[in-house]
CSV table of C-alpha atoms in Angstrom, one decimal:
chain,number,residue,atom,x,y,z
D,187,UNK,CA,6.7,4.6,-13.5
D,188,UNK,CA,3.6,2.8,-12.5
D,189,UNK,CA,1.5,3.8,-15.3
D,190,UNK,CA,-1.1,5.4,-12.1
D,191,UNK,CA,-1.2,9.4,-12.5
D,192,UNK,CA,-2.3,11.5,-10.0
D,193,UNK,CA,-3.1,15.3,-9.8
D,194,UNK,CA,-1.9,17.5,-8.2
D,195,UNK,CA,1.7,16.6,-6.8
D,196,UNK,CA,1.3,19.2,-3.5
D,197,UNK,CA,-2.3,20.8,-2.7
D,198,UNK,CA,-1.8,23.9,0.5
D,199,UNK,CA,-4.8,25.0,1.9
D,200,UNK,CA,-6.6,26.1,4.8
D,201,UNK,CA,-8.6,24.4,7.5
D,202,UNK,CA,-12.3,24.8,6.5
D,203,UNK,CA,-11.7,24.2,3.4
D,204,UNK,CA,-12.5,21.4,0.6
D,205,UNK,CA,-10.0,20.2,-1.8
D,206,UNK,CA,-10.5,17.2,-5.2
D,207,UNK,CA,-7.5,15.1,-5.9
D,208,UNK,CA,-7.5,13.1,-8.9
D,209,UNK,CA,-6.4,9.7,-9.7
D,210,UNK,CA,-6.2,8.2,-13.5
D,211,UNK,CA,-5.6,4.0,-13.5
D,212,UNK,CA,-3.8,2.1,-15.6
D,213,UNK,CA,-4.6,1.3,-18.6
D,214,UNK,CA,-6.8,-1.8,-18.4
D,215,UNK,CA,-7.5,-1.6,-14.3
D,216,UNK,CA,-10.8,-1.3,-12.9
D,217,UNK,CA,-10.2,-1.0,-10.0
D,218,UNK,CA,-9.1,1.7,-8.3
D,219,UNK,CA,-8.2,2.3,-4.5
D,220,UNK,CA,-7.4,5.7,-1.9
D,221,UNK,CA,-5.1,5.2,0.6
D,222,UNK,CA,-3.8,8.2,3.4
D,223,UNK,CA,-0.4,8.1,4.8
D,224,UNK,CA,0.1,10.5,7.9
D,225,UNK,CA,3.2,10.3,10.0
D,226,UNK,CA,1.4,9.0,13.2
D,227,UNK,CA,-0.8,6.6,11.4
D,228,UNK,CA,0.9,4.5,8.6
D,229,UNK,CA,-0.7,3.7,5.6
D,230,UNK,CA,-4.5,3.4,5.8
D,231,UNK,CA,-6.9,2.2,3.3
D,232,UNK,CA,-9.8,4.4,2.9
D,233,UNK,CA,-11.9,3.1,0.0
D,234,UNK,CA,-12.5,0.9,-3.3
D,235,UNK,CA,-13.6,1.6,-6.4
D,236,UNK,CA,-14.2,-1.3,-9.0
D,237,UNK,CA,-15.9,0.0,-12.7
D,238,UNK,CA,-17.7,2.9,-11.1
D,239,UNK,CA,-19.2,0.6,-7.6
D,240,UNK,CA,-18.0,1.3,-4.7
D,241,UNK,CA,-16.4,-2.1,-3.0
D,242,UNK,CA,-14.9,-1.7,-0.3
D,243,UNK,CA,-14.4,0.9,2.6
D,244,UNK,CA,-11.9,1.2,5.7
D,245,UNK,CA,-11.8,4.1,7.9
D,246,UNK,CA,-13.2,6.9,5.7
D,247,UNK,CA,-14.2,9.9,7.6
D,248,UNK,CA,-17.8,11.3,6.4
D,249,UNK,CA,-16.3,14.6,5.0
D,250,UNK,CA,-14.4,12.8,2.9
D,251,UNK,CA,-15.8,11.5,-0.4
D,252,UNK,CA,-14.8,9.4,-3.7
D,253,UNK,CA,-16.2,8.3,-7.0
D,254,UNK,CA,-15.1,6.5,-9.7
D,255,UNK,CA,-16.4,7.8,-13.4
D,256,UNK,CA,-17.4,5.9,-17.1
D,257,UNK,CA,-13.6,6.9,-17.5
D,258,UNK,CA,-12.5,4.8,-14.4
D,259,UNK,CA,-10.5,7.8,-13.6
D,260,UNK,CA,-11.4,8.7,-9.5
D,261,UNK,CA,-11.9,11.7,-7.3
D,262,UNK,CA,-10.8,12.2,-3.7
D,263,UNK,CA,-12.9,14.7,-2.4
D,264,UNK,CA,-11.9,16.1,1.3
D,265,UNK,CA,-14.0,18.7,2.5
D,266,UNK,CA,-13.9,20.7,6.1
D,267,UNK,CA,-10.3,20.1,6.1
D,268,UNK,CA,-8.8,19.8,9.3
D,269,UNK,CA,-5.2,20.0,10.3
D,270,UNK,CA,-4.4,15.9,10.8
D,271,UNK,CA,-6.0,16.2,7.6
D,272,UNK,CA,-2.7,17.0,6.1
D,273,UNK,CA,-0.4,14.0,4.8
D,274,UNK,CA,0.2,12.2,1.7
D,275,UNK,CA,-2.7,11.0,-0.1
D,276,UNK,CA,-2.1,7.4,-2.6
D,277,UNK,CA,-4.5,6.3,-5.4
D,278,UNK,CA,-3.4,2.6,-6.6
D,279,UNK,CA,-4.7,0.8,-9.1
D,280,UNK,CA,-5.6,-3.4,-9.9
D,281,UNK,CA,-7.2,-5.0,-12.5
D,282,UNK,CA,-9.6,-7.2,-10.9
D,283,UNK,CA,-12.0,-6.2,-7.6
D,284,UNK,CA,-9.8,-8.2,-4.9
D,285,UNK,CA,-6.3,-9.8,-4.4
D,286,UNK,CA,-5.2,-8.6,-7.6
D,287,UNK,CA,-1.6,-6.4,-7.1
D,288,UNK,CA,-2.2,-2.9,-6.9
D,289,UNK,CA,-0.3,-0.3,-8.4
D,290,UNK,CA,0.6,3.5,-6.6
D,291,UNK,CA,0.4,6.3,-8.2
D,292,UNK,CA,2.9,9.0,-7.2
D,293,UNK,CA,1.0,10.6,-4.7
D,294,UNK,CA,-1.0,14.1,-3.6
D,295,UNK,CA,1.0,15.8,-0.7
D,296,UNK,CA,-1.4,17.6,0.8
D,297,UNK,CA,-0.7,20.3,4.0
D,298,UNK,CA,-3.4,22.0,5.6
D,299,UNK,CA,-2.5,24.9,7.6
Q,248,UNK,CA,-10.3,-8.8,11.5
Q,249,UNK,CA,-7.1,-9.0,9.3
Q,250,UNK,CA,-4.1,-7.4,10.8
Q,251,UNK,CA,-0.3,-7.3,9.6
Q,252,UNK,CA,2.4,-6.5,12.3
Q,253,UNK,CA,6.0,-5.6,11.0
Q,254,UNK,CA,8.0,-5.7,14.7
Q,255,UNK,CA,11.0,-4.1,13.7
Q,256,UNK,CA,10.4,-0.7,13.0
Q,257,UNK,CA,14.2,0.1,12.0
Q,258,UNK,CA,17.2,-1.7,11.1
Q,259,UNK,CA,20.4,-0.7,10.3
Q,260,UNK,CA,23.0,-2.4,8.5
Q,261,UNK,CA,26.3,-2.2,6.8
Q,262,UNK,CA,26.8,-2.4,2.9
Q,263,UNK,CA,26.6,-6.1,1.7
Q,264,UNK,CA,25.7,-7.4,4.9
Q,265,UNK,CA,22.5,-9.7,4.6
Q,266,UNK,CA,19.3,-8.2,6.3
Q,267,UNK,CA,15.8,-10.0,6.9
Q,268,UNK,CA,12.2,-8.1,7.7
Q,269,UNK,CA,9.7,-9.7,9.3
Q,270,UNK,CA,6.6,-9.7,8.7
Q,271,UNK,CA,3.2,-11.4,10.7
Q,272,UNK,CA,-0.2,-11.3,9.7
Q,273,UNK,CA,-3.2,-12.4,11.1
Q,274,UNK,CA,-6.5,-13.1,9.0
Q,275,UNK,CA,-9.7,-15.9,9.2
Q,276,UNK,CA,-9.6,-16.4,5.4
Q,277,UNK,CA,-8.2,-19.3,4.2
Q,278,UNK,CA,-7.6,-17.3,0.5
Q,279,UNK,CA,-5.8,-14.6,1.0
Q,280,UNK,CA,-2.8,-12.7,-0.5
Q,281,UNK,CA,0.3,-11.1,1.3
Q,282,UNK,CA,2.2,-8.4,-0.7
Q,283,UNK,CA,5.9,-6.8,-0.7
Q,284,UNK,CA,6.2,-3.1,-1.3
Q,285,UNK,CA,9.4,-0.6,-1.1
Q,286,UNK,CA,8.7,3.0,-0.6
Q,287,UNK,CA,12.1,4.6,-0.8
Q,288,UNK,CA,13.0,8.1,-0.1
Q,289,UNK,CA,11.4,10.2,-3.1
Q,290,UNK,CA,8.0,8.3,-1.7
Q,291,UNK,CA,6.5,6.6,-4.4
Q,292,UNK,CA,5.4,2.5,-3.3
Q,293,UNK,CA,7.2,-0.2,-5.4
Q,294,UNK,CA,6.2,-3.5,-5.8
Q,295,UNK,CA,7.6,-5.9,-4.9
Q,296,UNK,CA,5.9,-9.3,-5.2
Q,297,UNK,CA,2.9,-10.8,-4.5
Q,298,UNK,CA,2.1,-14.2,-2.8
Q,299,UNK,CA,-1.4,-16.2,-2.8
Q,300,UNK,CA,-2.2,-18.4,0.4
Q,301,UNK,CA,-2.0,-21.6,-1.5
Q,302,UNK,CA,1.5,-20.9,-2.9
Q,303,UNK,CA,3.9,-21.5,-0.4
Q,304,UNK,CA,7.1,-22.0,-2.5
Q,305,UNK,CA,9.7,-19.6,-1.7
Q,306,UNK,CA,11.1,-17.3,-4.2
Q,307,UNK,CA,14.0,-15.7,-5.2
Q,308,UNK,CA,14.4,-12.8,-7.2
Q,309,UNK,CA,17.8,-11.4,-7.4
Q,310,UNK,CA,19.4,-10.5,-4.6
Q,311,UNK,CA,15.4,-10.1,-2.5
Q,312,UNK,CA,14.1,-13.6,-1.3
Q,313,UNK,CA,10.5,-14.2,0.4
Q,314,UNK,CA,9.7,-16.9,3.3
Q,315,UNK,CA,6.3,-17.8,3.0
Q,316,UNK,CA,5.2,-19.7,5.8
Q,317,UNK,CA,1.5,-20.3,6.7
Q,318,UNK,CA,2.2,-22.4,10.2
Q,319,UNK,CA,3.7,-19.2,11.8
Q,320,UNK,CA,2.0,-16.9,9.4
Q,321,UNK,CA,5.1,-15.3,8.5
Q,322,UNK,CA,6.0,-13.7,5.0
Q,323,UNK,CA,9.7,-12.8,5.6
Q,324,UNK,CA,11.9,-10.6,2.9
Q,325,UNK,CA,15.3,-11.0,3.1
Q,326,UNK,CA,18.2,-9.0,0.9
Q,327,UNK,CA,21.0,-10.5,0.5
Q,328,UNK,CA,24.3,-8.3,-0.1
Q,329,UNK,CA,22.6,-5.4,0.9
Q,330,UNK,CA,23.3,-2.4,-1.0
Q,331,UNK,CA,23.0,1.5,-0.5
Q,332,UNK,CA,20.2,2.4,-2.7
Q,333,UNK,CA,18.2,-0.4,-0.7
Q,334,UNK,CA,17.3,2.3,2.1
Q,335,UNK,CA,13.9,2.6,2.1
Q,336,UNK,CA,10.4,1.6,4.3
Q,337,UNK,CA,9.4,-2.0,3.5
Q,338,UNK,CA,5.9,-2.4,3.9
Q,339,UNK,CA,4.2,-6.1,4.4
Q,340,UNK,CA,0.5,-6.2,3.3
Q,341,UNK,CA,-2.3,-8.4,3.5
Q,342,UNK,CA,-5.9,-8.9,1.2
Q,343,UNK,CA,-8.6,-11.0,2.4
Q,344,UNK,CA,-10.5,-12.4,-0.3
Q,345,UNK,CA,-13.7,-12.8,0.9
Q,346,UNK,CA,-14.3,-11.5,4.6
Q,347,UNK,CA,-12.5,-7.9,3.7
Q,348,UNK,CA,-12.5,-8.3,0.2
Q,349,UNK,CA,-11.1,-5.4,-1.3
Q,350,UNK,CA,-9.2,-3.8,1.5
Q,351,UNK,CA,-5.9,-4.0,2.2
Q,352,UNK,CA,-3.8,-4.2,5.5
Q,353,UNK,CA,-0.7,-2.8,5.6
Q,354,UNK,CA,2.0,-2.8,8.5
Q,355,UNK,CA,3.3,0.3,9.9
Q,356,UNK,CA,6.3,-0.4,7.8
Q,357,UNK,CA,10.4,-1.7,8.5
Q,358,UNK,CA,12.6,1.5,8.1
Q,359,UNK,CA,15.7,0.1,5.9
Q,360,UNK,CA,19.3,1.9,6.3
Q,361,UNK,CA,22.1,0.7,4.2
Q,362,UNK,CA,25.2,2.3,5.3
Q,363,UNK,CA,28.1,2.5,3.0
């Protein structure tokens, strides 16, 4: 157990429509990252969150959106969802804002039909 | 642009035989960190060890070793006396710490099976 929790374990839902997945850190990190991992496409960062800033970004599509709260938990928002939307969704977690080892939460399976 | 290539995309090999995964990574930083991690069948991502660009000492944890080696840019995992319940994907990451600062590269990842 990694000490990352994240909610919910399998999300179904149609195209066209917008979904929140939910990431609680460690206890301690500040940090706190979103990751996608699709059959055809690996593991891909999407964005970084260090004590509520936003910090670093990778291939995040504009209907998708995150934030980081006072709490440090985070939100995945994905909205207009698309079929090659579906795949499994990682928060991690670090304590510092770069280098530092992250930590992976169990993951949000998420299937759009 | 930092990149991390793992060319063996599956290996195969018998219980207690030795197995090494490559990994190569490219990056323009001169600090950086490369990273381990073990995603096994029920999915979750393990780590496994982290390495800074200044540390080149090998180490050796067990029966899991890591070659660290900055003139081919190669952080290579091997296990030694493989077992069963080392079937997983091995993925090889890298960190830039100032260009990308923040985002991490992973390779698309070394499918491990451990036959009995």
């Amino acid at each position: 157990d990694s000490g990352v929790t994240q909610t919910p374990k399998h999300l179904i839902t149609a195209t066209g429509q917008r979904v929140t997945l939910r990431c609680s850190p460690r206890s301690g990190d500040l940090s706190v990252y979103w990751y996608q991992q699709s059959l055809d496409q690996g593991l891909q960062f999407l964005i970084q969150y260090y004590n509520g800033e936003e910090r670093a970004k990778g291939n995040i599509l504009e209907r998708f959106s995150a934030q980081q709260f006072p709490d440090l938990h985070s939100e995945l928002n994905l909205s207009s969802l698309e079929l090659g939307d579906s795949a499994l969704y990682f928060c991690a977690s670090s304590q510092g804002a770069r280098g530092d080892t992250q930590y992976f939460g169990p993951g949000t399976r998420l299937t759009v039909l | 642009a930092q990149k991390v290539t793992q060319a063996q995309t599956e290996i195969s090999v018998v219980e207690k035989e030795d197995v090494t995964l490559d990994c190569v990574y490219e990056t323009r930083d001169t600090t950086y960190y490369l990273f381990w991690y073990k995603q096994p069948p029920s999915g979750e991502l393990v780590f496994l060890i982290r390495r800074n660009s200044f540390d080149e000492q090998n180490e050796i944890s067990g029966r899991y070793s890591w070659n660290f080696q900055k003139s081919t840019s190669s952080f290579n995992f091997t296990i030694t006396a493989s077992q069963v319940v080392d079937s997983a994907v091995y993925f090889c990451a890298l960190s830039e710490a100032d260009t990308n600062a923040g985002k991490s590269t992973f390779g698309d990842g070394t499918t491990l099976t451990v036959k009995p």
